[in-house]
């Protein structure tokens, strides 16, 4: 890997981690603020709150694709 690729990878990782932390903070703030006024949630969403959340699904899919690409590059370059 070149130096530029490593720097871009680190920057992308920092953006992902920062976005994840920000998402957790905003979600907590919104849930605390609307806890008094919010209506009852759907039963399916109550049973699986993380798997029904598109933001978390996006993070999980992005993480899996990123790891798959990293392993692909590691195996193709090292051979």
Short mmCIF file of N, CA and C in Angstrom, two decimals:
data_model
loop_
_atom_site.label_atom_id
_atom_site.label_comp_id
_atom_site.label_asym_id
_atom_site.label_seq_id
_atom_site.Cartn_x
_atom_site.Cartn_y
_atom_site.Cartn_z
N UNK A 1 0.83 -1.18 0.00
CA UNK A 1 0.00 0.00 0.00
C UNK A 1 0.88 1.24 0.00
N UNK A 2 0.43 2.21 -0.74
CA UNK A 2 1.18 3.45 -0.76
C UNK A 2 0.82 4.29 0.45
N UNK A 3 1.62 5.31 0.65
CA UNK A 3 1.39 6.19 1.78
C UNK A 3 0.06 6.93 1.64
N UNK A 4 -0.27 7.33 0.43
CA UNK A 4 -1.53 8.03 0.18
C UNK A 4 -2.72 7.14 0.51
N UNK A 5 -2.66 5.88 0.15
CA UNK A 5 -3.75 4.96 0.44
C UNK A 5 -3.92 4.78 1.95
N UNK A 6 -2.84 4.69 2.65
CA UNK A 6 -2.92 4.55 4.11
C UNK A 6 -3.53 5.80 4.74
N UNK A 7 -3.13 6.96 4.29
CA UNK A 7 -3.66 8.21 4.84
C UNK A 7 -5.15 8.31 4.55
N UNK A 8 -5.56 8.00 3.32
CA UNK A 8 -6.97 8.05 2.98
C UNK A 8 -7.78 7.02 3.77
N UNK A 9 -7.21 5.87 4.02
CA UNK A 9 -7.88 4.86 4.83
C UNK A 9 -8.08 5.31 6.26
N UNK A 10 -7.07 5.94 6.82
CA UNK A 10 -7.17 6.44 8.19
C UNK A 10 -8.20 7.57 8.27
N UNK A 11 -8.21 8.45 7.28
CA UNK A 11 -9.20 9.53 7.26
C UNK A 11 -10.60 8.97 7.16
N UNK A 12 -10.80 7.98 6.29
CA UNK A 12 -12.13 7.37 6.15
C UNK A 12 -12.55 6.69 7.45
N UNK A 13 -11.62 6.03 8.11
CA UNK A 13 -11.93 5.38 9.39
C UNK A 13 -12.30 6.41 10.45
N UNK A 14 -11.60 7.51 10.50
CA UNK A 14 -11.92 8.56 11.46
C UNK A 14 -13.30 9.15 11.19
N UNK A 15 -13.64 9.33 9.93
CA UNK A 15 -14.96 9.85 9.58
C UNK A 15 -16.04 8.87 10.01
N UNK A 16 -15.83 7.58 9.76
CA UNK A 16 -16.81 6.58 10.16
C UNK A 16 -17.00 6.54 11.68
N UNK A 17 -15.92 6.57 12.42
CA UNK A 17 -16.02 6.51 13.88
C UNK A 17 -16.69 7.77 14.42
N UNK A 18 -16.31 8.92 13.89
CA UNK A 18 -16.92 10.17 14.33
C UNK A 18 -18.41 10.18 14.02
N UNK A 19 -18.79 9.71 12.84
CA UNK A 19 -20.20 9.67 12.47
C UNK A 19 -20.99 8.72 13.36
N UNK A 20 -20.40 7.59 13.70
CA UNK A 20 -21.07 6.63 14.57
C UNK A 20 -21.29 7.22 15.96
N UNK A 21 -20.28 7.86 16.51
CA UNK A 21 -20.41 8.47 17.83
C UNK A 21 -21.46 9.59 17.80
N UNK A 22 -21.43 10.40 16.75
CA UNK A 22 -22.41 11.48 16.62
C UNK A 22 -23.83 10.92 16.49
N UNK A 23 -23.98 9.82 15.76
CA UNK A 23 -25.30 9.21 15.61
C UNK A 23 -25.82 8.71 16.95
N UNK A 24 -24.96 8.09 17.75
CA UNK A 24 -25.38 7.64 19.08
C UNK A 24 -25.80 8.83 19.95
N UNK A 25 -25.03 9.91 19.93
CA UNK A 25 -25.35 11.06 20.75
C UNK A 25 -26.67 11.70 20.32
N UNK A 26 -26.87 11.85 19.03
CA UNK A 26 -28.11 12.46 18.54
C UNK A 26 -29.30 11.55 18.85
N UNK A 27 -29.13 10.25 18.67
CA UNK A 27 -30.20 9.32 18.99
C UNK A 27 -30.58 9.36 20.46
N UNK A 28 -29.59 9.45 21.32
CA UNK A 28 -29.87 9.54 22.76
C UNK A 28 -30.57 10.84 23.10
N UNK A 29 -30.12 11.93 22.49
CA UNK A 29 -30.72 13.23 22.75
C UNK A 29 -32.18 13.26 22.28
N UNK A 30 -32.42 12.73 21.11
CA UNK A 30 -33.78 12.73 20.57
C UNK A 30 -34.69 11.84 21.41
N UNK A 31 -34.18 10.68 21.83
CA UNK A 31 -35.02 9.78 22.63
C UNK A 31 -35.32 10.38 24.00
N UNK A 32 -34.37 11.09 24.58
CA UNK A 32 -34.62 11.73 25.87
C UNK A 32 -35.61 12.89 25.72
N UNK A 33 -35.49 13.62 24.64
CA UNK A 33 -36.35 14.79 24.43
C UNK A 33 -37.78 14.38 24.11
N UNK A 34 -37.95 13.33 23.34
CA UNK A 34 -39.29 12.93 22.91
C UNK A 34 -39.88 11.81 23.75
N UNK A 35 -39.24 11.45 24.81
CA UNK A 35 -39.73 10.35 25.63
C UNK A 35 -41.11 10.66 26.23
N UNK A 36 -41.36 11.90 26.52
CA UNK A 36 -42.63 12.28 27.13
C UNK A 36 -43.75 12.37 26.10
N UNK A 37 -43.42 12.71 24.87
CA UNK A 37 -44.44 13.00 23.87
C UNK A 37 -44.56 11.93 22.78
N UNK A 38 -43.69 10.96 22.79
CA UNK A 38 -43.65 9.97 21.72
C UNK A 38 -44.77 8.95 21.88
N UNK A 39 -45.26 8.45 20.76
CA UNK A 39 -46.30 7.42 20.79
C UNK A 39 -45.66 6.05 20.91
N UNK A 40 -46.50 5.04 21.07
CA UNK A 40 -46.03 3.66 21.19
C UNK A 40 -45.41 3.18 19.87
N UNK A 41 -44.30 2.48 19.96
CA UNK A 41 -43.63 1.95 18.78
C UNK A 41 -44.26 0.66 18.32
N UNK A 42 -44.03 0.35 17.07
CA UNK A 42 -44.50 -0.91 16.52
C UNK A 42 -43.83 -2.08 17.26
N UNK A 43 -44.54 -3.20 17.41
CA UNK A 43 -44.00 -4.34 18.16
C UNK A 43 -42.76 -4.92 17.49
N UNK A 44 -42.73 -4.96 16.17
CA UNK A 44 -41.55 -5.50 15.47
C UNK A 44 -40.33 -4.63 15.71
N UNK A 45 -40.52 -3.33 15.75
CA UNK A 45 -39.41 -2.42 16.00
C UNK A 45 -38.96 -2.52 17.45
N UNK A 46 -39.88 -2.72 18.37
CA UNK A 46 -39.52 -2.88 19.78
C UNK A 46 -38.70 -4.15 20.00
N UNK A 47 -39.02 -5.21 19.28
CA UNK A 47 -38.29 -6.47 19.44
C UNK A 47 -36.89 -6.39 18.86
N UNK A 48 -36.71 -5.67 17.76
CA UNK A 48 -35.42 -5.58 17.09
C UNK A 48 -35.10 -4.12 16.74
N UNK A 49 -34.77 -3.30 17.74
CA UNK A 49 -34.58 -1.87 17.46
C UNK A 49 -33.36 -1.57 16.59
N UNK A 50 -32.30 -2.37 16.69
CA UNK A 50 -31.10 -2.08 15.92
C UNK A 50 -31.17 -2.62 14.51
N UNK A 51 -31.77 -3.79 14.33
CA UNK A 51 -31.85 -4.35 12.98
C UNK A 51 -32.88 -3.64 12.12
N UNK A 52 -33.79 -2.88 12.70
CA UNK A 52 -34.78 -2.12 11.95
C UNK A 52 -34.36 -0.67 11.72
N UNK A 53 -33.19 -0.29 12.18
CA UNK A 53 -32.72 1.09 12.05
C UNK A 53 -31.82 1.18 10.81
N UNK A 54 -32.18 1.97 9.81
CA UNK A 54 -31.39 2.03 8.59
C UNK A 54 -30.00 2.63 8.79
N UNK A 55 -29.81 3.48 9.78
CA UNK A 55 -28.49 4.05 10.02
C UNK A 55 -27.53 2.97 10.48
N UNK A 56 -27.94 2.14 11.42
CA UNK A 56 -27.08 1.06 11.89
C UNK A 56 -26.85 0.02 10.81
N UNK A 57 -27.86 -0.25 10.01
CA UNK A 57 -27.69 -1.18 8.90
C UNK A 57 -26.66 -0.65 7.90
N UNK A 58 -26.70 0.63 7.65
CA UNK A 58 -25.73 1.24 6.74
C UNK A 58 -24.32 1.12 7.29
N UNK A 59 -24.15 1.37 8.58
CA UNK A 59 -22.82 1.23 9.18
C UNK A 59 -22.33 -0.22 9.11
N UNK A 60 -23.21 -1.16 9.37
CA UNK A 60 -22.81 -2.57 9.34
C UNK A 60 -22.43 -3.01 7.92
N UNK A 61 -23.23 -2.61 6.94
CA UNK A 61 -22.94 -2.98 5.56
C UNK A 61 -21.63 -2.32 5.10
N UNK A 62 -21.43 -1.06 5.45
CA UNK A 62 -20.19 -0.36 5.08
C UNK A 62 -18.98 -1.01 5.74
N UNK A 63 -19.11 -1.43 6.99
CA UNK A 63 -18.00 -2.08 7.68
C UNK A 63 -17.66 -3.42 7.02
N UNK A 64 -18.67 -4.21 6.69
CA UNK A 64 -18.44 -5.51 6.06
C UNK A 64 -17.80 -5.33 4.68
N UNK A 65 -18.31 -4.39 3.90
CA UNK A 65 -17.74 -4.14 2.57
C UNK A 65 -16.30 -3.63 2.67
N UNK A 66 -16.04 -2.75 3.63
CA UNK A 66 -14.69 -2.23 3.81
C UNK A 66 -13.72 -3.34 4.19
N UNK A 67 -14.12 -4.19 5.12
CA UNK A 67 -13.26 -5.30 5.52
C UNK A 67 -13.04 -6.28 4.38
N UNK A 68 -14.08 -6.55 3.62
CA UNK A 68 -13.94 -7.45 2.48
C UNK A 68 -12.96 -6.88 1.46
N UNK A 69 -13.05 -5.60 1.20
CA UNK A 69 -12.13 -4.97 0.25
C UNK A 69 -10.70 -4.96 0.78
N UNK A 70 -10.53 -4.71 2.06
CA UNK A 70 -9.19 -4.72 2.65
C UNK A 70 -8.58 -6.12 2.55
N UNK A 71 -9.35 -7.15 2.88
CA UNK A 71 -8.83 -8.51 2.78
C UNK A 71 -8.56 -8.90 1.33
N UNK A 72 -9.40 -8.45 0.42
CA UNK A 72 -9.18 -8.71 -1.00
C UNK A 72 -7.86 -8.11 -1.45
N UNK A 73 -7.63 -6.85 -1.09
CA UNK A 73 -6.37 -6.21 -1.46
C UNK A 73 -5.17 -6.88 -0.79
N UNK A 74 -5.33 -7.28 0.45
CA UNK A 74 -4.22 -7.92 1.17
C UNK A 74 -3.84 -9.24 0.51
N UNK A 75 -4.81 -10.00 0.08
CA UNK A 75 -4.50 -11.29 -0.53
C UNK A 75 -4.02 -11.15 -1.96
N UNK A 76 -4.51 -10.20 -2.72
CA UNK A 76 -4.08 -10.08 -4.10
C UNK A 76 -2.71 -9.42 -4.22
N UNK A 77 -2.40 -8.51 -3.33
CA UNK A 77 -1.09 -7.84 -3.40
C UNK A 77 0.01 -8.74 -2.84
N UNK A 78 -0.28 -9.49 -1.82
CA UNK A 78 0.77 -10.31 -1.19
C UNK A 78 1.11 -11.55 -2.01
N UNK A 79 0.27 -11.96 -2.93
CA UNK A 79 0.57 -13.16 -3.72
C UNK A 79 1.40 -12.76 -4.84
#
